[in-house]
CSV table of C-alpha atoms and ligand atoms in Angstrom, one decimal:
chain,number,residue,atom,x,y,z
A,25,MET,CA,28.4,93.8,108.5
A,26,ILE,CA,25.1,95.3,107.5
A,27,TRP,CA,26.4,98.7,106.6
A,28,GLN,CA,28.8,97.3,104.1
A,29,ASP,CA,26.1,95.1,102.5
A,30,LEU,CA,23.7,97.9,101.5
A,31,PRO,CA,23.3,99.3,98.0
A,32,HIS,CA,24.7,102.8,97.2
A,33,PRO,CA,22.7,104.9,98.0
A,34,PHE,CA,20.5,103.1,100.4
A,35,LEU,CA,17.1,104.2,101.8
A,36,ILE,CA,16.0,103.9,105.5
A,37,LEU,CA,12.6,104.4,107.1
A,38,ALA,CA,13.4,106.8,110.0
A,39,PRO,CA,12.8,105.6,113.6
A,40,MET,CA,9.5,107.2,114.7
A,41,GLU,CA,8.1,106.7,118.2
A,42,GLY,CA,4.5,105.6,118.0
A,43,VAL,CA,4.7,105.0,114.3
A,44,THR,CA,7.4,102.6,113.2
A,45,ASP,CA,6.2,99.8,115.5
A,46,ILE,CA,6.1,96.1,114.5
A,47,VAL,CA,2.7,96.5,112.9
A,48,PHE,CA,3.4,99.5,110.7
A,49,ARG,CA,6.8,98.1,109.6
A,50,GLN,CA,5.0,95.0,108.3
A,51,VAL,CA,2.6,97.1,106.3
A,52,ILE,CA,5.5,99.1,104.8
A,53,ALA,CA,7.3,95.9,104.0
A,54,HIS,CA,4.3,94.9,102.0
A,55,ALA,CA,3.9,98.2,100.2
A,56,GLY,CA,7.6,98.5,99.3
A,57,ARG,CA,10.3,98.2,101.9
A,58,PRO,CA,13.3,100.5,102.5
A,59,ASP,CA,16.7,98.9,102.5
A,60,LEU,CA,16.8,99.1,106.2
A,61,PHE,CA,14.3,99.5,109.1
A,62,PHE,CA,14.9,101.1,112.5
A,63,THR,CA,12.8,100.4,115.6
A,64,GLU,CA,11.2,103.1,117.6
A,65,PHE,CA,13.7,104.2,120.3
A,66,THR,CA,13.9,102.1,123.5
A,67,ASN,CA,15.2,103.5,126.7
A,68,VAL,CA,18.3,101.7,128.0
A,69,SER,CA,17.5,102.3,131.7
A,70,SER,CA,14.1,100.6,131.2
A,71,TYR,CA,15.8,97.6,129.6
A,72,ALA,CA,18.4,97.6,132.4
A,73,SER,CA,15.8,97.6,135.1
A,74,GLU,CA,13.9,94.5,136.3
A,75,LYS,CA,10.6,96.4,136.1
A,76,GLY,CA,11.1,97.9,132.6
A,77,ARG,CA,12.7,95.0,130.8
A,78,ALA,CA,9.5,93.1,129.8
A,79,ASN,CA,8.1,96.2,128.2
A,80,ALA,CA,11.4,97.1,126.5
A,81,LEU,CA,11.6,93.6,125.1
A,82,GLU,CA,8.1,93.9,123.7
A,83,ARG,CA,9.1,97.0,121.8
A,84,LEU,CA,12.1,95.2,120.5
A,85,GLN,CA,10.1,92.4,118.9
A,86,ILE,CA,11.1,91.6,115.3
A,87,ALA,CA,8.6,90.5,112.5
A,88,PRO,CA,9.7,88.0,109.9
A,89,THR,CA,9.6,90.8,107.3
A,90,ASP,CA,11.7,93.2,109.3
A,91,PRO,CA,15.4,92.1,108.8
A,92,PRO,CA,17.6,93.8,108.2
A,93,ILE,CA,16.6,96.0,111.1
A,94,ILE,CA,18.6,98.2,113.5
A,95,ALA,CA,17.5,98.7,117.2
A,96,GLN,CA,17.6,102.3,118.3
A,97,ILE,CA,18.3,103.0,121.9
A,98,TRP,CA,18.5,106.1,124.1
A,99,GLY,CA,19.3,107.1,127.6
A,100,LYS,CA,22.1,108.8,129.5
A,101,ASP,CA,23.7,106.0,131.7
A,102,PRO,CA,26.7,104.5,130.0
A,103,THR,CA,26.4,101.2,131.9
A,104,HIS,CA,22.8,100.9,130.8
A,105,PHE,CA,23.9,101.4,127.2
A,106,ALA,CA,26.3,98.5,127.7
A,107,THR,CA,23.7,96.2,129.2
A,108,THR,CA,21.2,96.9,126.4
A,109,ALA,CA,23.7,96.8,123.6
A,110,SER,CA,24.9,93.4,124.8
A,111,ALA,CA,21.4,91.9,124.5
A,112,LEU,CA,20.5,93.1,121.0
A,113,GLU,CA,22.5,90.7,118.9
A,114,LYS,CA,20.7,87.6,120.1
A,115,LEU,CA,17.4,89.3,119.6
A,116,GLY,CA,18.2,89.3,115.8
A,117,PHE,CA,19.2,92.9,115.2
A,118,ALA,CA,21.8,93.8,112.6
A,119,GLY,CA,23.0,96.8,114.4
A,120,VAL,CA,22.6,99.3,117.3
A,121,ASP,CA,21.8,102.9,116.8
A,122,LEU,CA,22.2,105.6,119.5
A,123,ASN,CA,19.7,108.4,119.6
A,124,PHE,CA,21.5,111.7,120.3
A,125,GLY,CA,18.9,113.9,118.6
A,126,CYS,CA,15.5,113.6,120.1
A,127,PRO,CA,14.2,117.1,121.0
A,128,ASP,CA,11.4,116.0,123.3
A,129,LYS,CA,11.4,118.0,126.6
A,130,ASN,CA,10.8,114.9,128.7
A,131,VAL,CA,13.7,113.0,127.0
A,132,ASN,CA,16.1,116.0,127.2
A,133,ARG,CA,15.2,116.7,130.9
A,134,THR,CA,16.6,113.3,131.7
A,135,GLY,CA,19.8,114.1,129.8
A,136,GLY,CA,19.0,111.9,126.8
A,137,GLY,CA,18.4,112.4,123.1
A,138,ALA,CA,19.5,115.9,121.9
A,139,ALA,CA,20.7,116.8,125.4
A,140,MET,CA,23.8,114.7,124.6
A,141,ILE,CA,24.9,117.5,122.3
A,142,LYS,CA,25.5,119.6,125.4
A,143,THR,CA,27.4,116.7,127.1
A,144,PRO,CA,29.8,115.4,124.4
A,145,ASP,CA,32.0,113.6,126.9
A,146,LEU,CA,29.0,111.6,128.2
A,147,ALA,CA,27.9,110.9,124.6
A,148,VAL,CA,31.3,109.5,123.8
A,149,ASP,CA,31.2,107.4,127.1
A,150,CYS,CA,27.7,106.0,126.1
A,151,TYR,CA,29.0,105.2,122.6
A,152,ARG,CA,32.1,103.5,123.9
A,153,ASN,CA,30.2,101.4,126.5
A,154,ALA,CA,27.7,100.2,123.9
A,155,LEU,CA,30.5,99.4,121.4
A,156,ALA,CA,32.6,97.5,124.0
A,157,HIS,CA,29.6,95.2,124.9
A,158,THR,CA,28.4,94.1,121.5
A,159,SER,CA,29.8,92.7,118.3
A,160,LEU,CA,27.1,94.5,116.3
A,161,PRO,CA,28.0,97.7,114.5
A,162,VAL,CA,27.1,100.8,116.4
A,163,SER,CA,25.8,103.9,114.7
A,164,ILE,CA,24.5,107.3,115.8
A,165,LYS,CA,21.6,109.5,114.8
A,166,THR,CA,21.8,113.2,115.7
A,167,ARG,CA,21.1,116.8,114.8
A,168,LEU,CA,23.4,119.6,113.6
A,169,GLY,CA,23.6,121.1,117.1
A,170,TRP,CA,21.5,122.5,119.9
A,171,SER,CA,21.0,126.1,118.9
A,172,HIS,CA,22.9,127.0,115.8
A,173,PRO,CA,23.5,125.0,112.6
A,174,GLU,CA,27.2,126.0,112.6
A,175,GLU,CA,27.7,123.9,115.8
A,176,TYR,CA,27.7,120.9,113.4
A,177,HIS,CA,31.4,121.1,112.9
A,178,ASP,CA,32.5,120.6,116.5
A,179,TRP,CA,29.7,118.2,117.4
A,180,LEU,CA,29.9,115.9,114.4
A,181,SER,CA,33.7,115.9,114.7
A,182,VAL,CA,33.4,114.6,118.3
A,183,LEU,CA,31.2,111.8,117.0
A,184,LEU,CA,33.2,111.0,113.8
A,185,ASN,CA,36.4,110.8,116.0
A,186,GLU,CA,34.8,107.6,117.5
A,187,HIS,CA,34.5,106.2,113.9
A,188,PRO,CA,30.9,104.9,114.2
A,189,ALA,CA,29.7,102.5,111.6
A,190,ALA,CA,27.2,105.0,110.4
A,191,LEU,CA,26.1,108.6,111.3
A,192,THR,CA,22.7,109.9,110.5
A,193,VAL,CA,22.4,113.7,110.5
A,194,HIS,CA,19.0,115.3,110.7
A,195,LEU,CA,19.8,118.6,109.1
A,196,ARG,CA,18.3,120.8,111.8
A,197,THR,CA,19.2,121.9,115.3
A,198,LYS,CA,17.3,120.8,118.4
A,199,LYS,CA,16.0,124.4,118.7
A,200,GLU,CA,14.8,124.4,115.2
A,201,MET,CA,12.7,121.2,115.9
A,202,SER,CA,11.0,120.6,112.5
A,203,LYS,CA,10.0,124.2,112.0
A,204,VAL,CA,12.5,125.3,109.4
A,205,PRO,CA,13.6,123.6,106.1
A,206,ALA,CA,16.4,121.1,106.5
A,207,HIS,CA,19.8,122.7,105.9
A,208,TYR,CA,20.7,120.9,102.6
A,209,GLU,CA,23.2,123.7,102.0
A,210,LEU,CA,25.4,122.1,104.6
A,211,ILE,CA,25.6,118.6,103.0
A,212,PRO,CA,28.9,119.3,101.1
A,213,ASP,CA,30.6,120.5,104.3
A,214,ILE,CA,29.4,117.5,106.2
A,215,VAL,CA,30.5,115.1,103.5
A,216,LYS,CA,34.0,116.8,103.6
A,217,LEU,CA,34.1,116.5,107.4
A,218,ARG,CA,33.2,112.8,107.2
A,219,ASN,CA,35.8,112.2,104.5
A,220,GLU,CA,38.5,113.9,106.6
A,221,VAL,CA,37.8,112.5,110.0
A,222,SER,CA,36.2,109.0,109.4
A,223,PRO,CA,35.9,108.1,105.7
A,224,GLU,CA,34.8,104.6,106.7
A,225,THR,CA,31.6,105.9,108.5
A,226,LYS,CA,28.5,105.7,106.3
A,227,LEU,CA,26.9,109.1,106.1
A,228,ILE,CA,23.1,109.2,106.1
A,229,ILE,CA,21.2,112.4,105.5
A,230,ASN,CA,17.8,113.0,107.0
A,231,GLY,CA,15.2,115.8,106.9
A,232,ASP,CA,12.3,116.7,104.6
A,233,ILE,CA,13.1,113.9,102.1
A,234,LYS,CA,9.7,113.1,100.5
A,235,ASP,CA,10.3,109.8,98.6
A,236,LYS,CA,12.7,107.6,96.6
A,237,ALA,CA,12.7,110.1,93.7
A,238,HIS,CA,13.6,112.9,96.0
A,239,ALA,CA,16.4,110.9,97.6
A,240,LEU,CA,17.8,110.0,94.2
A,241,GLU,CA,17.7,113.6,93.2
A,242,LEU,CA,19.7,114.5,96.3
A,243,HIS,CA,22.1,111.6,95.5
A,244,THR,CA,22.8,113.0,92.1
A,245,LYS,CA,23.8,116.3,93.7
A,246,HIS,CA,25.7,114.6,96.6
A,247,PRO,CA,27.0,111.3,95.3
A,248,GLU,CA,29.2,110.7,98.4
A,249,VAL,CA,26.3,110.6,100.7
A,250,ASP,CA,25.8,106.9,101.4
A,251,GLY,CA,22.1,106.8,102.5
A,252,PHE,CA,19.0,108.8,102.8
A,253,MET,CA,16.5,108.4,105.7
A,254,ILE,CA,12.8,109.2,105.2
A,255,GLY,CA,10.5,110.0,108.1
A,256,ARG,CA,7.3,112.0,107.6
A,257,GLY,CA,7.3,111.3,103.9
A,258,ILE,CA,5.7,107.9,104.7
A,259,PHE,CA,2.7,109.8,106.0
A,260,GLN,CA,2.1,111.3,102.5
A,261,ASN,CA,2.7,108.1,100.7
A,262,PRO,CA,3.2,104.6,102.2
A,263,TYR,CA,4.7,103.6,98.9
A,264,CYS,CA,7.4,106.3,99.2
A,265,PHE,CA,10.2,103.7,99.0
A,266,THR,CA,9.0,102.7,95.5
A,267,SER,CA,8.2,104.6,92.3
A,268,HIS,CA,4.6,103.4,92.5
A,269,THR,CA,1.6,105.7,92.8
A,270,PRO,CA,-1.0,103.7,94.8
A,271,THR,CA,-4.6,103.3,93.8
A,272,ARG,CA,-7.5,103.7,96.3
A,273,ASP,CA,-7.8,99.9,96.4
A,274,GLU,CA,-4.2,99.4,97.3
A,275,LEU,CA,-4.4,102.0,100.1
A,276,MET,CA,-7.5,100.3,101.5
A,277,GLU,CA,-5.7,96.9,101.3
A,278,LEU,CA,-2.9,98.4,103.4
A,279,LEU,CA,-5.4,99.7,105.9
A,280,LYS,CA,-7.0,96.3,106.1
A,281,GLN,CA,-3.6,94.7,106.7
A,282,HIS,CA,-2.8,97.3,109.4
A,283,LEU,CA,-6.1,96.5,111.2
A,284,ASP,CA,-5.4,92.7,110.9
A,285,LEU,CA,-1.9,92.9,112.2
A,286,TYR,CA,-3.0,95.3,115.0
A,287,GLU,CA,-5.5,92.7,116.2
A,288,LYS,CA,-2.9,90.0,116.2
A,289,ASN,CA,-0.1,91.9,117.9
A,290,THR,CA,0.5,91.4,121.6
A,291,TYR,CA,1.8,94.7,122.9
A,292,ILE,CA,0.0,97.6,121.3
A,293,HIS,CA,-3.4,97.6,123.1
A,294,SER,CA,-5.0,101.0,123.0
A,295,TYR,CA,-7.2,102.0,120.0
A,296,GLU,CA,-6.8,105.8,120.0
A,297,PRO,CA,-3.1,105.8,118.7
A,298,LEU,CA,-4.2,103.5,115.9
A,299,LYS,CA,-6.4,106.3,114.5
A,300,HIS,CA,-3.2,108.3,113.7
A,301,PHE,CA,-2.5,105.9,110.9
A,302,PHE,CA,-5.8,106.4,109.1
A,303,LYS,CA,-4.6,109.6,107.4
A,304,ILE,CA,-1.8,107.7,105.8
A,305,TYR,CA,-4.1,105.3,104.0
A,306,ILE,CA,-7.2,107.4,103.6
A,307,ASN,CA,-5.6,110.1,101.6
A,308,ASN,CA,-5.3,111.4,98.0
A,309,PHE,CA,-8.5,109.9,96.6
A,310,PRO,CA,-12.0,111.4,96.1
A,311,GLY,CA,-14.1,111.2,99.3
A,312,ALA,CA,-11.0,110.5,101.4
A,313,SER,CA,-11.6,113.4,103.9
A,314,ASP,CA,-15.2,112.4,104.6
A,315,LEU,CA,-14.3,108.8,105.1
A,316,ARG,CA,-11.4,109.8,107.4
A,317,ALA,CA,-13.7,112.0,109.5
A,318,LYS,CA,-16.0,109.1,110.0
A,319,LEU,CA,-13.2,106.8,111.0
A,320,MET,CA,-11.9,109.3,113.5
A,321,GLU,CA,-15.2,108.9,115.4
A,322,THR,CA,-14.7,105.2,115.9
A,323,HIS,CA,-13.8,103.5,119.1
A,324,THR,CA,-13.0,99.9,118.1
A,325,VAL,CA,-11.5,98.1,115.1
A,326,GLN,CA,-14.9,96.5,114.4
A,327,GLU,CA,-16.5,99.9,114.0
A,328,ALA,CA,-13.7,100.9,111.6
A,329,ARG,CA,-14.2,97.7,109.6
A,330,ASP,CA,-18.0,98.3,109.4
A,331,ILE,CA,-17.4,101.8,107.9
A,332,ILE,CA,-14.9,100.7,105.3
A,333,GLY,CA,-16.5,97.3,104.6
A,334,LEU,CA,-13.2,95.3,105.2
B,20,FMN,C1,6.1,111.0,115.3
B,20,FMN,C2,7.6,111.0,115.3
B,20,FMN,C3,8.4,110.2,116.1
B,20,FMN,C4,9.8,110.2,116.1
B,20,FMN,N1,10.5,109.4,116.9
B,20,FMN,C5,11.8,109.3,116.7
B,20,FMN,C6,12.6,108.2,117.4
B,20,FMN,O1,12.0,107.4,118.1
B,20,FMN,N2,13.9,108.2,117.2
B,20,FMN,C7,14.6,109.1,116.4
B,20,FMN,O2,15.8,109.0,116.2
B,20,FMN,N3,13.9,110.1,115.7
B,20,FMN,C8,12.5,110.1,115.9
B,20,FMN,N4,11.8,111.1,115.1
B,20,FMN,C9,12.6,111.9,114.1
B,20,FMN,C10,12.6,111.2,112.8
B,20,FMN,O3,13.4,110.0,112.8
B,20,FMN,C11,13.3,112.2,111.7
B,20,FMN,O4,14.6,112.5,112.2
B,20,FMN,C12,12.5,113.5,111.6
B,20,FMN,O5,11.2,113.3,111.4
B,20,FMN,C13,13.1,114.3,110.3
B,20,FMN,O6,12.9,113.5,109.2
B,20,FMN,P1,11.7,113.8,108.1
B,20,FMN,O7,11.8,115.3,107.8
B,20,FMN,O8,12.0,112.9,107.0
B,20,FMN,O9,10.4,113.5,108.9
B,20,FMN,C14,10.5,111.1,115.2
B,20,FMN,C15,9.7,111.9,114.3
B,20,FMN,C16,8.3,111.9,114.3
B,20,FMN,C17,7.6,112.8,113.4
């Protein structure tokens, strides 16, 4: 079981839609991999429908450098959670994670993501359906609550009562989005709750963690937290899972690798989203902002290659 095999503490690259795709994960595996990858989230009703399945399966492709990797899924239909969870083991995933924390309006309107906080019975139903249809460990990623941080006690108790394999808590409410600092002051209370209700559940803390050094600092203060998940920290430093400060040449090599893998991949087709990645690599060296501005004007991979000479 993957969650038992990880070091203490372990580090995870957060699932990020439009970011942690198969291409970017391979680049990060090269720079310095986390102990565990998560996919971007995949909608269970897409997977369960004839029309959406091919696309869902493309999003669920695994690269040779990915394992161990967890598939993250979202939706609001318990039977679709069952259908999707049952397919993930043979695709090569080490676990299934349920997204009960996404604050996106379109996601919440359908009843998925953080909207689950308002429908705890449905959340439990989705969890139980997924669990009953897979032999993989099932984990949950969520927020403290919908409006107020204090909601964490009731909401996390509901989830911990199901004894998930792991629980990731993004230390903010849905309403707080990412606008306020993560509520690190609640970590001791959340650890206590986990210890009381489900000591076997691995507890993962998420929110504003910059890099490995920051995670280890938090671990010194909160040794009972099992793992730390880093999201946007990867935008500041693609080597954030290591103690290494990259040189300009190393960053350019990562960009080259990203472009090479993008050209080889079979499902990410449009060029514009690729440009979001430039700021990750063209950063923190003299002349970076001028170079980045030029790259943002490009329309094809070849134009980008011509500018950077790779
Ligand atoms: C661009 C972007 C896409 C995201 N997509 C997902 C997602 O698909 N699933 C999920 O659980 N969280 C998603 N998140 C939330 C992150 O996983 C993480 O919880 C959040 O960014 C807080 O961590 P951080 O402060 O380390 O970035 C996304 C965040 C960003 C910035």
